[in-house]
Amino acid sequence: LTATSAPDVTASNSELRTFQDCQRRWYLGYHLGLAIKPEDDRPVGDAKLGTRVHLALELWYGHGLDPLAALRAQYDRARVGRTNDQDLTRLGAEQDLALAMVEGYQDWVAETGADDGLEVTAVEDELLVPSGVTGITFRAKLDQRLLRRHDGARLFLDHKTVGSFEHSTTLLHMDAQMRFYSMLDRLLAARDPAHPRVDGGLWNMLRRSKRTARATPPFYRRDEVRYNQQELRSTWRKAVLIARRIQAAKIELAAGVDHHDVVPPTPSRDCLWKCDFVRVCPLFDDGSDVGGAVLALYTQRDPYAYYQGDAELIRADLQAA
Ligand code: SF4
């Protein structure tokens, strides 16, 4: 490959962020498509809880399905094939927490009228959006879109589980995901004048709390974010820049350049909780039989398979019930 035959890049916000955060993690997860074997994957954790609560609320808002049943179905699936008592105990404890959070959220919505006048107009759109730069396409599974009747605002709806509201709300406006979605929406609107342009995003935040008598409220919060034209333009420039770097890395890797010289690791103390490759990462650098370790611990898959995956199965199960 040469620079004149650069491979096309079709990247999500998550892939762009991974590349920016640690190029080795991108290389292993996206370029090679490695993923921990399901039986070795951690069954619980903040990220897993967040994904499960997110899906439960997505099915509630988007499809009118019972979010508590959706949680139970997800935890039942997570138990399949697991025999380790510790894993099963952790799954049970996390399920109790998730149920308490979502049940309380439903109560909060009913008591406060937070959803009054909100109408879901689109659910989980999967999009491929040309960036405007040759060879670079952005992809996203856009969250639900709402119409707020009293002011006619069109908003993305997304759900976040948080440890506390303090840091989450400070960083909310900078959250890359909602900006990326809004930027894609503007690209779509530029291509199609009939596209119903979104004005901003609505974040539902649920605190990771069982709301026991000793816990201090609030447990739920909803914030709106909007972006001006400059912010969306900056988001586009950054996304294109990182996509170009991915493109350049792909060219070098395809030409046979050693990954050590193309996509170096960026270790930090966060590796422990955020990276599925933390067990094998040092082996790439110390002369170990890293190939054997990778074969033992990982499987290969389409890194974008999650776009369909479990969510569809759970939805089908609940709709059939
Ligand atoms: S363990 Fe850390 S340095 Fe290694 S690939 Fe993962 S994020 Fe990168």
GROMACS .gro file of C-alpha atoms and ligand atoms in nm:
model
  329
    1LEU     CA    1   0.000   0.000   0.000
    2THR     CA    2   0.109   0.353  -0.065
    3ALA     CA    3  -0.032   0.685   0.041
    4THR     CA    4  -0.224   0.698  -0.287
    5SER     CA    5  -0.410   0.378  -0.201
    6ALA     CA    6  -0.495   0.461   0.156
    7PRO     CA    7  -0.743   0.216   0.307
    8ASP     CA    8  -1.089   0.348   0.378
    9VAL     CA    9  -1.160   0.412   0.743
   10THR     CA   10  -1.509   0.367   0.884
   11ALA     CA   11  -1.482   0.459   1.248
   12SER     CA   12  -1.713   0.513   1.543
   13ASN     CA   13  -1.653   0.764   1.817
   14SER     CA   14  -1.549   0.477   2.039
   15GLU     CA   15  -1.283   0.362   1.790
   16LEU     CA   16  -1.151   0.717   1.753
   17ARG     CA   17  -1.130   0.756   2.128
   18THR     CA   18  -0.957   0.423   2.170
   19PHE     CA   19  -0.694   0.517   1.912
   20GLN     CA   20  -0.639   0.850   2.078
   21ASP     CA   21  -0.616   0.693   2.422
   22CYS     CA   22  -0.388   0.397   2.350
   23GLN     CA   23  -0.286   0.292   2.001
   24ARG     CA   24  -0.195  -0.059   2.113
   25ARG     CA   25  -0.543  -0.107   2.255
   26TRP     CA   26  -0.683   0.005   1.919
   27TYR     CA   27  -0.445  -0.233   1.736
   28LEU     CA   28  -0.549  -0.533   1.946
   29GLY     CA   29  -0.921  -0.456   1.977
   30TYR     CA   30  -1.010  -0.294   1.645
   31HIS     CA   31  -0.734  -0.381   1.399
   32LEU     CA   32  -0.690  -0.745   1.505
   33GLY     CA   33  -1.045  -0.773   1.643
   34LEU     CA   34  -0.937  -0.949   1.964
   35ALA     CA   35  -1.181  -0.983   2.251
   36ILE     CA   36  -1.162  -1.171   2.579
   37LYS     CA   37  -1.324  -1.513   2.556
   38PRO     CA   38  -1.672  -1.478   2.706
   39GLU     CA   39  -1.599  -1.731   2.981
   40ASP     CA   40  -1.293  -1.531   3.093
   41ASP     CA   41  -1.460  -1.191   3.077
   42ARG     CA   42  -1.528  -1.009   3.402
   43PRO     CA   43  -1.899  -1.057   3.472
   44VAL     CA   44  -1.954  -0.728   3.654
   45GLY     CA   45  -1.809  -0.379   3.686
   46ASP     CA   46  -1.908  -0.017   3.641
   47ALA     CA   47  -1.889  -0.038   3.262
   48LYS     CA   48  -2.096  -0.358   3.250
   49LEU     CA   49  -2.355  -0.214   3.489
   50GLY     CA   50  -2.374   0.101   3.277
   51THR     CA   51  -2.429  -0.098   2.958
   52ARG     CA   52  -2.700  -0.311   3.117
   53VAL     CA   53  -2.890  -0.017   3.266
   54HIS     CA   54  -2.853   0.168   2.936
   55LEU     CA   55  -3.008  -0.119   2.742
   56ALA     CA   56  -3.292  -0.156   2.992
   57LEU     CA   57  -3.384   0.212   2.958
   58GLU     CA   58  -3.335   0.204   2.581
   59LEU     CA   59  -3.587  -0.080   2.559
   60TRP     CA   60  -3.826   0.104   2.788
   61TYR     CA   61  -3.816   0.436   2.604
   62GLY     CA   62  -3.775   0.298   2.255
   63HIS     CA   63  -3.994  -0.011   2.260
   64GLY     CA   64  -4.220   0.018   2.564
   65LEU     CA   65  -4.067  -0.292   2.725
   66ASP     CA   66  -4.039  -0.345   3.100
   67PRO     CA   67  -3.688  -0.225   3.197
   68LEU     CA   68  -3.679  -0.444   3.508
   69ALA     CA   69  -3.756  -0.753   3.300
   70ALA     CA   70  -3.485  -0.638   3.057
   71LEU     CA   71  -3.233  -0.624   3.342
   72ARG     CA   72  -3.329  -0.968   3.471
   73ALA     CA   73  -3.297  -1.110   3.119
   74GLN     CA   74  -2.949  -0.961   3.081
   75TYR     CA   75  -2.826  -1.098   3.412
   76ASP     CA   76  -2.974  -1.439   3.329
   77ARG     CA   77  -2.776  -1.436   3.005
   78ALA     CA   78  -2.462  -1.327   3.190
   79ARG     CA   79  -2.494  -1.630   3.421
   80VAL     CA   80  -2.507  -1.881   3.136
   81GLY     CA   81  -2.196  -2.103   3.138
   82ARG     CA   82  -2.059  -1.957   3.461
   83THR     CA   83  -2.001  -2.196   3.750
   84ASN     CA   84  -1.763  -1.991   3.963
   85ASP     CA   85  -1.943  -1.911   4.290
   86GLN     CA   86  -1.772  -1.574   4.326
   87ASP     CA   87  -1.883  -1.467   3.977
   88LEU     CA   88  -2.240  -1.574   4.048
   89THR     CA   89  -2.245  -1.389   4.381
   90ARG     CA   90  -2.113  -1.073   4.215
   91LEU     CA   91  -2.372  -1.099   3.940
   92GLY     CA   92  -2.648  -1.135   4.199
   93ALA     CA   93  -2.526  -0.829   4.391
   94GLU     CA   94  -2.496  -0.618   4.077
   95GLN     CA   95  -2.840  -0.728   3.959
   96ASP     CA   96  -2.989  -0.611   4.291
   97LEU     CA   97  -2.815  -0.275   4.250
   98ALA     CA   98  -2.930  -0.237   3.888
   99LEU     CA   99  -3.290  -0.322   3.974
  100ALA     CA  100  -3.291  -0.074   4.263
  101MET     CA  101  -3.150   0.199   4.039
  102VAL     CA  102  -3.397   0.149   3.755
  103GLU     CA  103  -3.699   0.092   3.977
  104GLY     CA  104  -3.614   0.415   4.159
  105TYR     CA  105  -3.568   0.592   3.827
  106GLN     CA  106  -3.918   0.493   3.719
  107ASP     CA  107  -4.054   0.625   4.050
  108TRP     CA  108  -3.857   0.948   4.003
  109VAL     CA  109  -3.996   0.999   3.653
  110ALA     CA  110  -4.352   0.939   3.779
  111GLU     CA  111  -4.311   1.174   4.079
  112THR     CA  112  -4.139   1.460   3.897
  113GLY     CA  113  -4.314   1.436   3.560
  114ALA     CA  114  -3.967   1.449   3.403
  115ASP     CA  115  -4.090   1.275   3.087
  116ASP     CA  116  -4.407   1.480   3.043
  117GLY     CA  117  -4.428   1.622   2.692
  118LEU     CA  118  -4.139   1.407   2.561
  119GLU     CA  119  -4.208   1.198   2.256
  120VAL     CA  120  -3.961   0.939   2.123
  121THR     CA  121  -3.936   1.000   1.748
  122ALA     CA  122  -3.658   0.759   1.651
  123VAL     CA  123  -3.483   0.465   1.812
  124GLU     CA  124  -3.129   0.340   1.774
  125ASP     CA  125  -3.051   0.458   1.424
  126GLU     CA  126  -2.744   0.285   1.284
  127LEU     CA  127  -2.569   0.529   1.059
  128LEU     CA  128  -2.280   0.543   0.818
  129VAL     CA  129  -2.212   0.909   0.746
  130PRO     CA  130  -1.955   1.028   0.489
  131SER     CA  131  -1.720   1.269   0.665
  132GLY     CA  132  -1.672   1.488   0.360
  133VAL     CA  133  -1.311   1.369   0.336
  134THR     CA  134  -1.237   1.097   0.081
  135GLY     CA  135  -1.199   0.754   0.239
  136ILE     CA  136  -1.327   0.852   0.583
  137THR     CA  137  -1.674   0.755   0.700
  138PHE     CA  138  -1.814   0.790   1.048
  139ARG     CA  139  -2.039   0.531   1.199
  140ALA     CA  140  -2.269   0.545   1.497
  141LYS     CA  141  -2.560   0.379   1.660
  142LEU     CA  142  -2.741   0.695   1.752
  143ASP     CA  143  -2.939   0.690   2.071
  144GLN     CA  144  -3.305   0.766   2.081
  145ARG     CA  145  -3.430   1.097   1.955
  146LEU     CA  146  -3.700   1.297   2.127
  147LEU     CA  147  -3.935   1.574   2.043
  148ARG     CA  148  -4.009   1.799   2.341
  149ARG     CA  149  -4.354   1.927   2.265
  150HIS     CA  150  -4.362   2.242   2.475
  151ASP     CA  151  -4.073   2.410   2.290
  152GLY     CA  152  -4.039   2.190   1.980
  153ALA     CA  153  -3.677   2.097   2.068
  154ARG     CA  154  -3.538   1.782   1.908
  155LEU     CA  155  -3.292   1.607   2.136
  156PHE     CA  156  -3.085   1.294   2.162
  157LEU     CA  157  -3.162   1.094   2.475
  158ASP     CA  158  -2.886   0.904   2.648
  159HIS     CA  159  -2.843   0.738   2.985
  160LYS     CA  160  -2.539   0.737   3.210
  161THR     CA  161  -2.471   0.559   3.537
  162VAL     CA  162  -2.241   0.764   3.759
  163GLY     CA  163  -2.068   0.740   4.096
  164SER     CA  164  -2.155   1.099   4.180
  165PHE     CA  165  -2.309   1.391   3.997
  166GLU     CA  166  -2.034   1.636   4.085
  167HIS     CA  167  -1.772   1.535   3.826
  168SER     CA  168  -2.019   1.395   3.578
  169THR     CA  169  -2.207   1.719   3.534
  170THR     CA  170  -1.886   1.925   3.514
  171LEU     CA  171  -1.762   1.710   3.227
  172LEU     CA  172  -2.097   1.661   3.059
  173HIS     CA  173  -2.062   1.941   2.808
  174MET     CA  174  -1.724   1.802   2.704
  175ASP     CA  175  -1.854   1.448   2.661
  176ALA     CA  176  -1.723   1.333   2.325
  177GLN     CA  177  -2.008   1.096   2.245
  178MET     CA  178  -2.293   1.345   2.242
  179ARG     CA  179  -2.079   1.595   2.051
  180PHE     CA  180  -1.995   1.330   1.795
  181TYR     CA  181  -2.363   1.240   1.753
  182SER     CA  182  -2.455   1.606   1.713
  183MET     CA  183  -2.177   1.655   1.458
  184LEU     CA  184  -2.303   1.356   1.256
  185ASP     CA  185  -2.653   1.496   1.272
  186ARG     CA  186  -2.528   1.825   1.121
  187LEU     CA  187  -2.351   1.633   0.844
  188LEU     CA  188  -2.678   1.456   0.768
  189ALA     CA  189  -2.872   1.782   0.773
  190ALA     CA  190  -2.620   1.935   0.533
  191ARG     CA  191  -2.677   1.650   0.289
  192ASP     CA  192  -3.055   1.636   0.325
  193PRO     CA  193  -3.251   1.956   0.398
  194ALA     CA  194  -3.551   1.741   0.500
  195HIS     CA  195  -3.350   1.582   0.782
  196PRO     CA  196  -3.509   1.681   1.118
  197ARG     CA  197  -3.205   1.845   1.277
  198VAL     CA  198  -3.135   1.772   1.642
  199ASP     CA  199  -3.083   2.069   1.876
  200GLY     CA  200  -2.885   1.897   2.149
  201GLY     CA  201  -2.877   1.612   2.394
  202LEU     CA  202  -3.057   1.512   2.709
  203TRP     CA  203  -2.856   1.314   2.962
  204ASN     CA  204  -3.033   1.094   3.212
  205MET     CA  205  -2.798   1.025   3.498
  206LEU     CA  206  -2.856   0.748   3.749
  207ARG     CA  207  -2.633   0.725   4.055
  208ARG     CA  208  -2.488   0.387   4.136
  209SER     CA  209  -2.673   0.362   4.465
  210LYS     CA  210  -2.918   0.117   4.617
  211ARG     CA  211  -3.090   0.415   4.782
  212THR     CA  212  -3.068   0.263   5.129
  213ALA     CA  213  -3.183   0.465   5.430
  214ARG     CA  214  -2.824   0.587   5.486
  215ALA     CA  215  -2.772   0.700   5.127
  216THR     CA  216  -2.812   1.070   5.058
  217PRO     CA  217  -3.024   1.186   4.763
  218PRO     CA  218  -3.042   1.297   4.486
  219PHE     CA  219  -3.010   0.972   4.297
  220TYR     CA  220  -3.126   1.094   3.956
  221ARG     CA  221  -3.055   1.396   3.748
  222ARG     CA  222  -3.125   1.511   3.394
  223ASP     CA  223  -2.919   1.770   3.208
  224GLU     CA  224  -2.943   1.920   2.862
  225VAL     CA  225  -2.643   2.005   2.647
  226ARG     CA  226  -2.629   2.206   2.326
  227TYR     CA  227  -2.339   2.279   2.093
  228ASN     CA  228  -2.274   2.579   1.878
  229GLN     CA  229  -2.148   2.568   1.522
  230GLN     CA  230  -1.783   2.619   1.625
  231GLU     CA  231  -1.796   2.332   1.873
  232LEU     CA  232  -1.938   2.097   1.612
  233ARG     CA  233  -1.682   2.213   1.357
  234SER     CA  234  -1.401   2.146   1.608
  235THR     CA  235  -1.548   1.802   1.676
  236TRP     CA  236  -1.544   1.726   1.304
  237ARG     CA  237  -1.184   1.846   1.266
  238LYS     CA  238  -1.068   1.632   1.555
  239ALA     CA  239  -1.255   1.324   1.431
  240VAL     CA  240  -1.111   1.362   1.081
  241LEU     CA  241  -0.761   1.412   1.222
  242ILE     CA  242  -0.773   1.093   1.430
  243ALA     CA  243  -0.930   0.899   1.141
  244ARG     CA  244  -0.642   1.011   0.921
  245ARG     CA  245  -0.397   0.884   1.182
  246ILE     CA  246  -0.577   0.551   1.186
  247GLN     CA  247  -0.554   0.546   0.809
  248ALA     CA  248  -0.178   0.611   0.824
  249ALA     CA  249  -0.131   0.337   1.086
  250LYS     CA  250  -0.325   0.090   0.870
  251ILE     CA  251  -0.101   0.168   0.573
  252GLU     CA  252   0.214   0.100   0.773
  253LEU     CA  253   0.079  -0.217   0.932
  254ALA     CA  254  -0.034  -0.347   0.593
  255ALA     CA  255   0.314  -0.276   0.458
  256GLY     CA  256   0.458  -0.505   0.725
  257VAL     CA  257   0.597  -0.249   0.967
  258ASP     CA  258   0.619  -0.396   1.317
  259HIS     CA  259   0.336  -0.279   1.541
  260HIS     CA  260   0.591  -0.161   1.800
  261ASP     CA  261   0.698   0.102   1.549
  262VAL     CA  262   0.346   0.206   1.448
  263VAL     CA  263   0.100   0.177   1.737
  264PRO     CA  264   0.282   0.206   2.072
  265PRO     CA  265   0.115   0.145   2.409
  266THR     CA  266   0.019   0.426   2.647
  267PRO     CA  267   0.024   0.265   2.992
  268SER     CA  268  -0.142   0.433   3.286
  269ARG     CA  269  -0.297   0.327   3.612
  270ASP     CA  270  -0.633   0.325   3.429
  271CYS     CA  271  -0.519   0.020   3.229
  272LEU     CA  272  -0.635  -0.199   3.516
  273TRP     CA  273  -1.001  -0.111   3.482
  274LYS     CA  274  -1.040   0.006   3.126
  275CYS     CA  275  -0.837  -0.235   2.917
  276ASP     CA  276  -0.918  -0.595   2.831
  277PHE     CA  277  -0.556  -0.647   2.724
  278VAL     CA  278  -0.387  -0.559   3.052
  279ARG     CA  279  -0.291  -0.922   3.114
  280VAL     CA  280  -0.103  -0.962   2.787
  281CYS     CA  281   0.013  -0.608   2.711
  282PRO     CA  282   0.351  -0.635   2.894
  283LEU     CA  283   0.422  -0.967   2.719
  284PHE     CA  284   0.445  -0.787   2.385
  285ASP     CA  285   0.753  -0.606   2.513
  286ASP     CA  286   0.951  -0.859   2.719
  287GLY     CA  287   1.016  -1.141   2.472
  288SER     CA  288   0.746  -1.371   2.613
  289ASP     CA  289   0.538  -1.609   2.402
  290VAL     CA  290   0.269  -1.349   2.362
  291GLY     CA  291   0.107  -1.536   2.072
  292GLY     CA  292   0.037  -1.834   2.298
  293ALA     CA  293  -0.112  -1.611   2.568
  294VAL     CA  294  -0.332  -1.432   2.316
  295LEU     CA  295  -0.459  -1.760   2.174
  296ALA     CA  296  -0.539  -1.888   2.522
  297LEU     CA  297  -0.725  -1.579   2.642
  298TYR     CA  298  -0.877  -1.408   2.338
  299THR     CA  299  -1.099  -1.478   2.044
  300GLN     CA  300  -1.136  -1.285   1.718
  301ARG     CA  301  -1.456  -1.109   1.627
  302ASP     CA  302  -1.596  -0.816   1.435
  303PRO     CA  303  -1.538  -0.523   1.674
  304TYR     CA  304  -1.865  -0.372   1.555
  305ALA     CA  305  -2.072  -0.684   1.620
  306TYR     CA  306  -2.204  -0.520   1.937
  307TYR     CA  307  -2.411  -0.299   1.710
  308GLN     CA  308  -2.646  -0.594   1.677
  309GLY     CA  309  -2.549  -0.849   1.945
  310ASP     CA  310  -2.716  -0.909   2.276
  311ALA     CA  311  -2.949  -0.611   2.259
  312GLU     CA  312  -3.144  -0.759   1.969
  313LEU     CA  313  -3.170  -1.099   2.140
  314ILE     CA  314  -3.297  -0.950   2.465
  315ARG     CA  315  -3.547  -0.734   2.280
  316ALA     CA  316  -3.675  -1.031   2.080
  317ASP     CA  317  -3.705  -1.241   2.398
  318LEU     CA  318  -3.902  -0.973   2.580
  319GLN     CA  319  -4.127  -0.900   2.284
  320ALA     CA  320  -4.202  -1.271   2.247
  321ALA     CA  321  -4.280  -1.313   2.619
  322SF4     S1  322  -0.286  -0.231   2.907
  322SF4    FE1  323  -0.274  -0.007   2.889
  322SF4     S2  324  -0.097   0.030   2.758
  322SF4    FE2  325  -0.154  -0.184   2.730
  322SF4     S3  326  -0.295  -0.187   2.555
  322SF4    FE3  327  -0.419  -0.166   2.738
  322SF4     S4  328  -0.451   0.055   2.764
  322SF4    FE4  329  -0.275   0.024   2.627
   0.00000   0.00000   0.00000
